[in-house]
C-alpha positions as semicolon CSV with decimal commas, in nm:
position;residue;x (nm);y (nm);z (nm)
1;Q;-0,327;1,269;-0,487
2;V;-0,317;1,223;-0,116
3;Q;0,031;1,140;0,055
4;F;0,071;0,932;0,370
5;V;0,324;0,940;0,646
6;E;0,326;0,653;0,888
7;S;0,462;0,670;1,234
8;G;0,471;0,500;1,571
9;G;0,638;0,183;1,491
10;G;0,933;0,034;1,706
11;L;1,069;-0,262;1,881
12;V;0,852;-0,429;2,116
13;Q;0,845;-0,768;2,327
14;P;0,589;-1,033;2,243
15;G;0,252;-0,943;2,413
16;G;0,319;-0,576;2,402
17;S;0,130;-0,298;2,235
18;L;0,199;-0,017;1,984
19;R;-0,022;0,247;1,839
20;L;0,048;0,345;1,462
21;S;-0,042;0,678;1,328
22;C;-0,118;0,762;0,973
23;A;-0,116;1,128;0,868
24;A;-0,273;1,218;0,522
25;S;-0,169;1,526;0,313
26;G;-0,543;1,588;0,230
27;S;-0,879;1,502;0,323
28;I;-0,978;1,136;0,390
29;V;-1,345;1,195;0,464
30;N;-1,442;1,064;0,132
31;F;-1,258;0,726;0,125
32;D;-1,195;0,406;0,318
33;V;-0,868;0,392;0,481
34;A;-0,668;0,079;0,518
35;W;-0,356;-0,041;0,701
36;Y;-0,115;-0,297;0,513
37;R;0,197;-0,467;0,615
38;Q;0,493;-0,629;0,432
39;A;0,709;-0,872;0,621
40;P;1,065;-0,925;0,510
41;G;1,059;-1,140;0,205
42;K;0,696;-1,139;0,155
43;Q;0,427;-0,951;-0,036
44;R;0,242;-0,663;0,103
45;E;-0,080;-0,780;0,276
46;F;-0,396;-0,629;0,404
47;V;-0,435;-0,584;0,780
48;A;-0,751;-0,358;0,857
49;R;-0,990;-0,116;0,701
50;I;-1,227;0,142;0,807
51;L;-1,484;0,256;0,581
52;K;-1,632;0,615;0,545
53;N;-1,927;0,515;0,754
54;G;-1,694;0,358;1,038
55;F;-1,745;0,006;0,957
56;V;-1,433;-0,190;1,023
57;E;-1,267;-0,516;0,902
58;Y;-0,962;-0,711;0,984
59;T;-0,759;-0,994;0,840
60;P;-0,833;-1,303;1,059
61;S;-0,487;-1,304;1,218
62;V;-0,513;-0,967;1,385
63;R;-0,889;-0,979;1,463
64;G;-0,947;-0,919;1,837
65;R;-0,591;-0,785;1,887
66;F;-0,575;-0,479;1,658
67;A;-0,817;-0,186;1,629
68;I;-0,847;0,074;1,362
69;S;-0,973;0,414;1,390
70;R;-0,996;0,732;1,197
71;D;-1,017;1,123;1,277
72;N;-1,146;1,283;0,976
73;A;-1,121;1,619;1,115
74;K;-0,737;1,582;1,154
75;N;-0,682;1,356;0,834
76;R;-0,536;1,077;1,056
77;A;-0,589;0,706;1,102
78;F;-0,473;0,495;1,357
79;L;-0,394;0,130;1,435
80;Q;-0,374;0,019;1,793
81;M;-0,209;-0,315;1,809
82;N;-0,225;-0,519;2,118
83;S;-0,095;-0,873;2,214
84;L;0,173;-0,845;1,957
85;K;0,335;-1,160;1,815
86;P;0,650;-1,222;1,649
87;E;0,468;-1,270;1,301
88;D;0,348;-0,912;1,328
89;T;0,698;-0,826;1,254
90;A;0,673;-0,605;0,913
91;D;0,665;-0,261;0,778
92;Y;0,318;-0,119;0,810
93;Y;0,166;0,134;0,562
94;C;-0,156;0,301;0,544
95;N;-0,334;0,401;0,211
96;R;-0,683;0,444;0,050
97;F;-0,832;0,089;0,042
98;G;-0,851;-0,070;-0,312
99;D;-0,772;0,229;-0,520
100;F;-0,430;0,319;-0,405
101;Y;-0,258;0,635;-0,380
102;S;0,134;0,646;-0,379
103;W;0,270;0,436;-0,088
104;G;0,444;0,621;0,200
105;Q;0,765;0,515;0,363
106;G;0,606;0,304;0,622
107;T;0,672;0,246;0,974
108;Q;0,855;-0,057;1,093
109;V;0,725;-0,288;1,370
110;T;0,952;-0,549;1,526
111;V;0,820;-0,806;1,777
112;S;1,114;-0,970;1,942
113;S;1,231;-1,068;2,282
């Protein structure tokens, strides 16, 4: 079982940027890591994933604005978010892609002027 701690969220104006971090309690080298988000009143949704081999995939609404990365040596993953929009407002979570471990507390992102 690996546990995740997300950080880096906050309040940002539209068009701004944030960099989210995900710290894992154990090694992430053997699985794909993903970011998910849950907006108020909505279901949790997939945002981006990075495979063990470095291949990345994004949900269409963030493609070209977000960038996922990983540092296996430090058991960390990151989500660089640029050109943020109000519709990006949500709690953001990281986890193993597909076969989830327990969910962390998430980090709140609010995009508002």
